[in-house]
mmCIF file of C-alpha atoms in Angstrom:
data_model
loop_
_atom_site.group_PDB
_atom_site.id
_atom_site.type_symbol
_atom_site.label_atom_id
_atom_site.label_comp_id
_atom_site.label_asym_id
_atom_site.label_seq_id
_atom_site.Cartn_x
_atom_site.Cartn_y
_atom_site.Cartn_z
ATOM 1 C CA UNK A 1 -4.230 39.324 11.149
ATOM 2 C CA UNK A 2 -1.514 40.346 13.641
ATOM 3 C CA UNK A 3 2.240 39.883 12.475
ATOM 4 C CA UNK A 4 2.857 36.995 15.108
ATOM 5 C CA UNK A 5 0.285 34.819 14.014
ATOM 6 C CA UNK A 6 1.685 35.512 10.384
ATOM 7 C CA UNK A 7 5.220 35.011 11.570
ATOM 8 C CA UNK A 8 3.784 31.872 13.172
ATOM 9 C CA UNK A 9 2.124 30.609 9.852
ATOM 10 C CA UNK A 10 5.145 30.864 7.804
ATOM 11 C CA UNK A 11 7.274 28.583 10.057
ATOM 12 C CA UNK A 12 4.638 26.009 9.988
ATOM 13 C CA UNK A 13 4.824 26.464 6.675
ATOM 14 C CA UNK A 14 8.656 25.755 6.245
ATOM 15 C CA UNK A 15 8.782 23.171 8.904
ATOM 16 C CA UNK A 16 6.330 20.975 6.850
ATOM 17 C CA UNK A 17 8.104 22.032 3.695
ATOM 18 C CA UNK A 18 11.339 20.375 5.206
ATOM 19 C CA UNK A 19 9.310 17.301 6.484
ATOM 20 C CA UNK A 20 7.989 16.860 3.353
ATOM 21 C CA UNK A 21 11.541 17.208 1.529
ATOM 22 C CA UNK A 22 13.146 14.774 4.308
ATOM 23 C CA UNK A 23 11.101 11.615 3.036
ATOM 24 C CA UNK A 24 11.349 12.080 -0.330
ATOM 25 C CA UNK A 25 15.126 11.601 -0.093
ATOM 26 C CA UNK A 26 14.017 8.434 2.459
ATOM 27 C CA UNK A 27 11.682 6.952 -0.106
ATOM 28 C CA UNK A 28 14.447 7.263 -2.978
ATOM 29 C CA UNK A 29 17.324 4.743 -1.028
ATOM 30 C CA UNK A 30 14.764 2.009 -0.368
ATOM 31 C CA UNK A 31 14.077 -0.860 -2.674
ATOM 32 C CA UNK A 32 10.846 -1.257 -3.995
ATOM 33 C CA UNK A 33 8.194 -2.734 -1.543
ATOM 34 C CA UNK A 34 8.043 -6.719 -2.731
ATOM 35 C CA UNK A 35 5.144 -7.674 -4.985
ATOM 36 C CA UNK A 36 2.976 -11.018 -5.128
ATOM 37 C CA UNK A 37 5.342 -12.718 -2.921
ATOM 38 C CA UNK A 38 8.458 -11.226 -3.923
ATOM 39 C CA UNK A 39 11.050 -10.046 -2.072
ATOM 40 C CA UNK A 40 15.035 -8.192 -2.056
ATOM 41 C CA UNK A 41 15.413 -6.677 -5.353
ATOM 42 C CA UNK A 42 12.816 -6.634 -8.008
ATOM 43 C CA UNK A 43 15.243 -6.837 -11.045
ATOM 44 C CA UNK A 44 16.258 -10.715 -11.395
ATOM 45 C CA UNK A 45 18.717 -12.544 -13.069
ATOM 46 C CA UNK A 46 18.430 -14.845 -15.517
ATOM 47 C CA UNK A 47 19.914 -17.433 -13.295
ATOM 48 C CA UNK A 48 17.297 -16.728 -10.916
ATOM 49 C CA UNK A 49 13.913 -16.491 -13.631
ATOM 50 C CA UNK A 50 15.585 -20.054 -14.446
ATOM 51 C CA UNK A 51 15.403 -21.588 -11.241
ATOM 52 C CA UNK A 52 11.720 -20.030 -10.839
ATOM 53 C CA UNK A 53 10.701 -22.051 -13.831
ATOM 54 C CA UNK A 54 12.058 -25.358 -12.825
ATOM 55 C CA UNK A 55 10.193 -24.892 -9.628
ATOM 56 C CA UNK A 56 7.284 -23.899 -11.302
ATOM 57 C CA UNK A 57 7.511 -26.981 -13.713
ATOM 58 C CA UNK A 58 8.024 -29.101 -10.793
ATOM 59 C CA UNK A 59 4.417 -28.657 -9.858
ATOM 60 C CA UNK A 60 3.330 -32.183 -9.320
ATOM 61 C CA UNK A 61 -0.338 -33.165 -11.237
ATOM 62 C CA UNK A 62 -2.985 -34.831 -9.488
ATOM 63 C CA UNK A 63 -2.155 -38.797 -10.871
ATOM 64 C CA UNK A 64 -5.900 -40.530 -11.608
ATOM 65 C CA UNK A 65 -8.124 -37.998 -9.735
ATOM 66 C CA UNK A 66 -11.530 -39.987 -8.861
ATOM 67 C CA UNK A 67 -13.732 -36.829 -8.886
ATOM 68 C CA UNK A 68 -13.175 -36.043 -12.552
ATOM 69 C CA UNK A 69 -10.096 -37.561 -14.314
ATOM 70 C CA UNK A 70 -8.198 -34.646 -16.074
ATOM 71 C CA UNK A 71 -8.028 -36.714 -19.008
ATOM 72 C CA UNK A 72 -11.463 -37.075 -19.849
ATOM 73 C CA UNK A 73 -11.723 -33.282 -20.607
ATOM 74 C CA UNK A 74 -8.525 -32.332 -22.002
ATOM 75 C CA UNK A 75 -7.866 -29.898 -19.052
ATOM 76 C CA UNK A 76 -4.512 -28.842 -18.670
ATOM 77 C CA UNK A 77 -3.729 -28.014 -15.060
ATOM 78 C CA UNK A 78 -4.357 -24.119 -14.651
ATOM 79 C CA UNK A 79 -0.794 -22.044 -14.348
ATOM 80 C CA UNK A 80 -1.481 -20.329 -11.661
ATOM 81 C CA UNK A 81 -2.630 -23.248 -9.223
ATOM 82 C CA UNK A 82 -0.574 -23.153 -6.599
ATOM 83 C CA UNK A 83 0.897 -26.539 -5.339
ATOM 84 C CA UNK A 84 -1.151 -26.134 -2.360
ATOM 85 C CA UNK A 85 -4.568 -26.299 -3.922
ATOM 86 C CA UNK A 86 -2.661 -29.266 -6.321
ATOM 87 C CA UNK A 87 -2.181 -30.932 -2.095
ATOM 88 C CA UNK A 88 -5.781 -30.048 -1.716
ATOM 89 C CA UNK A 89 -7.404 -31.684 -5.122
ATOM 90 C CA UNK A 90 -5.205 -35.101 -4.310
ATOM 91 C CA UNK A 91 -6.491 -34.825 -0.695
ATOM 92 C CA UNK A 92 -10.207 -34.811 -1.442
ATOM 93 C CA UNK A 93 -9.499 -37.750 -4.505
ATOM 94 C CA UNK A 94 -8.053 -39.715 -1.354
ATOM 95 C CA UNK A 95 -11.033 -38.435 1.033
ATOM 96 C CA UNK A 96 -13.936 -39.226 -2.226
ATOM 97 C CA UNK A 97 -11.872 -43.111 -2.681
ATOM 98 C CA UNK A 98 -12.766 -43.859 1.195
ATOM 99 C CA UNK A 99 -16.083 -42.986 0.546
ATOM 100 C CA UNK A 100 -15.931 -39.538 3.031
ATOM 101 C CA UNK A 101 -17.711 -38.039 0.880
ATOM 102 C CA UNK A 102 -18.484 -34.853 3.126
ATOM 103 C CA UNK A 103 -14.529 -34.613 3.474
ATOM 104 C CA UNK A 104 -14.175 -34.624 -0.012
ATOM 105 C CA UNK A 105 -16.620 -31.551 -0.486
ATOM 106 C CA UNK A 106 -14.804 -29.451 2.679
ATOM 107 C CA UNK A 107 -11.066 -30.138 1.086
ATOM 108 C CA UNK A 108 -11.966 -28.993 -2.473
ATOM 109 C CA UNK A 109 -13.950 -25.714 -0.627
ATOM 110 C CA UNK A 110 -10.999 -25.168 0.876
ATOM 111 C CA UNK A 111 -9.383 -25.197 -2.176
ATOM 112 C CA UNK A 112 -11.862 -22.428 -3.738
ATOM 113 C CA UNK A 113 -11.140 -20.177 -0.987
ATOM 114 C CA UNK A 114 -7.720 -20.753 -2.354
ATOM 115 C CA UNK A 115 -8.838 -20.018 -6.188
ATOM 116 C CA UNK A 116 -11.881 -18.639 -6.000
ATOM 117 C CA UNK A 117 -12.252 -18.757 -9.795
ATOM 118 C CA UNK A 118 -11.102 -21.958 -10.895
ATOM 119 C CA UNK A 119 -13.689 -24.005 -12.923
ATOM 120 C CA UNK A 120 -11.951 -27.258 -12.977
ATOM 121 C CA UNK A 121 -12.593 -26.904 -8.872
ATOM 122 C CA UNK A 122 -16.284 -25.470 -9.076
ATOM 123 C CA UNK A 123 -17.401 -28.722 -11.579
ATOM 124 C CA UNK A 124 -15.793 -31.142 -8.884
ATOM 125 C CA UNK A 125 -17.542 -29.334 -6.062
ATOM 126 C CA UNK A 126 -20.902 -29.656 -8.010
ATOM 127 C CA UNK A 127 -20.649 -33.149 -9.259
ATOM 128 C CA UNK A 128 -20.063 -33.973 -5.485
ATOM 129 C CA UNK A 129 -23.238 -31.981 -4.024
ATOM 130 C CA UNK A 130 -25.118 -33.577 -6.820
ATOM 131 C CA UNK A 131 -23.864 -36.672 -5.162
ATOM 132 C CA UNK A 132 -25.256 -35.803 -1.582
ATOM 133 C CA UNK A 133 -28.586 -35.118 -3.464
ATOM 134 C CA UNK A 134 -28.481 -31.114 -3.677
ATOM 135 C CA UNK A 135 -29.344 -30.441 -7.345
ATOM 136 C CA UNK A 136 -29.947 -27.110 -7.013
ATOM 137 C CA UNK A 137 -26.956 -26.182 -5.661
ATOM 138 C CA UNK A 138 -24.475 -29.153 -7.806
ATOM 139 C CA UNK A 139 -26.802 -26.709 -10.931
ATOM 140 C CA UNK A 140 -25.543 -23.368 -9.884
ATOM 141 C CA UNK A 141 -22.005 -24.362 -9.263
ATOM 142 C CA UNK A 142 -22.099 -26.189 -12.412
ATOM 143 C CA UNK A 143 -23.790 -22.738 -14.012
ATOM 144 C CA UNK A 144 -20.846 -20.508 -12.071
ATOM 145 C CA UNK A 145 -18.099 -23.414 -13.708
ATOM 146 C CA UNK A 146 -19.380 -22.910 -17.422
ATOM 147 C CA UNK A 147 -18.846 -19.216 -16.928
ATOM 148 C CA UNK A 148 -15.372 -19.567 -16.091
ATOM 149 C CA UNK A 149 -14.337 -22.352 -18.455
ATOM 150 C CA UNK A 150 -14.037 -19.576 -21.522
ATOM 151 C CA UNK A 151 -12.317 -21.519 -24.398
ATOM 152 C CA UNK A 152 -12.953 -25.166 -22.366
ATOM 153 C CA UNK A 153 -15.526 -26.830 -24.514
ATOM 154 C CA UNK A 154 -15.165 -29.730 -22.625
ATOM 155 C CA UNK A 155 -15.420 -29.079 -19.215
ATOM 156 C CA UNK A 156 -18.998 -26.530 -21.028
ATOM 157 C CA UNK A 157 -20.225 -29.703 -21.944
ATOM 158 C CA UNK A 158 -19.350 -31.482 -18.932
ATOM 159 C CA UNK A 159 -21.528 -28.532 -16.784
ATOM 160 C CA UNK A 160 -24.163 -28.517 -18.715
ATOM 161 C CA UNK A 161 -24.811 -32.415 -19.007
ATOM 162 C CA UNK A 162 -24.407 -32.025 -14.512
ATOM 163 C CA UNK A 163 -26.858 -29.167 -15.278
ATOM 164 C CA UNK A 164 -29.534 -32.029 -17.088
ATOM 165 C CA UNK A 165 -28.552 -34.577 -14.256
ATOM 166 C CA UNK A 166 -29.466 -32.065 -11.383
ATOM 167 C CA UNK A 167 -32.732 -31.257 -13.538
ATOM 168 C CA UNK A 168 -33.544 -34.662 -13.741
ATOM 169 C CA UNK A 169 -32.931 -34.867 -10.038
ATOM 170 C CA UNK A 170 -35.482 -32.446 -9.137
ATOM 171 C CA UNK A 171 -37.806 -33.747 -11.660
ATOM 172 C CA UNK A 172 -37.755 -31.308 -14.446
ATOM 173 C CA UNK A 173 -37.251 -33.421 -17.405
ATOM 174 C CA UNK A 174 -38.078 -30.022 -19.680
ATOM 175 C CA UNK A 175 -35.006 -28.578 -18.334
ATOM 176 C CA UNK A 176 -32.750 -31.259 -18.812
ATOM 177 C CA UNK A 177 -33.620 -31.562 -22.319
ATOM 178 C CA UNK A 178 -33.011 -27.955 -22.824
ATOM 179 C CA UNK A 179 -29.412 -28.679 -21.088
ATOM 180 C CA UNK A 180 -28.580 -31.983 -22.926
ATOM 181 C CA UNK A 181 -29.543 -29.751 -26.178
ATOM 182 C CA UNK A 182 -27.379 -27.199 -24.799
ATOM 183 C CA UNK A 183 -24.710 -29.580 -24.033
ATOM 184 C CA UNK A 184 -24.892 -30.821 -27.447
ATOM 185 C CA UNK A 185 -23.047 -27.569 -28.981
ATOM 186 C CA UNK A 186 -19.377 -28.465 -27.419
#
């Protein structure tokens, strides 16, 4: 290896060296990037974690849904629903009471895009396909609902006797035994 090339490899060397040095010191005056919505500083006051409560507390429950009254299964509403998908769920109770049906299903899908995982949402969605007379998919909703409902007995037993319905639909009055028997348990 000649000398210039080794000249040449050190100065790369301590160019990238001082590159490297320059945005640490850059990454040291900023504030952390915001998280889950967040933003300015991350360290609140108690003033402030106050005023988040309130407007968390403020979150206004579906009155009477038609779907499923919230009621009948002892559901509190989820904490993490955000007041849009709360807009949503009263939008498809107002959609299912004029007898749109189909609007009903699209509002509370959009809804799941929202929360994906919410069971409450998935055992609305099926009890309105098995409405529109689609049993097997108002039985796999109702299957994905039960999975998500850990420590819901209610809303369990609530699947699983849409689970016998959808059976019964389709004409397999085995199988809706087995889920009546199975709804029993809660």
């Amino acid at each position: 290896m000649s000398f210039y090339k080794m000249i040449k490899k050190i100065a790369l060397l301590g160019s990238l060296t001082g590159a490297l040095a320059d945005c640490s010191g850059f990454a040291s005056k900023q504030d952390p990037a915001p998280v889950y919505g967040k933003t300015g500083n991350s360290r609140k006051t108690s003033a402030a974690t106050e005023q988040d409560a309130e407007r968390t507390a403020q979150i206004k429950v579906v009155q009477d849904p038609v779907i499923l009254k919230q009621q009948e299964l002892a559901v509190k509403p989820l904490p993490k629903s955000s007041n849009v998908v709360i807009a949503l769920l009263a939008e498809a109770d107002t959609s299912y009471k004029q007898g749109n049906l189909d609007e009903s299903v699209a509002t509370i899908e959009r809804a799941l895009r929202i929360e994906p995982r919410n069971p409450l949402l998935l055992y609305k969605l099926a009890k309105l396909r098995l409405q529109q007379g689609l049993p097997d998919l108002a039985e796999n909703l109702a299957k994905k609902s039960d999975l998500l409902a850990e420590g819901n007995a209610n809303l369990k037993k609530k699947n699983w006797l849409l689970i016998a319905e959808a059976r019964e639909q389709k004409g397999d009055r085995a199988g809706a035994a087995t889920a009546r028997k199975k709804a029993s348990r809660f």
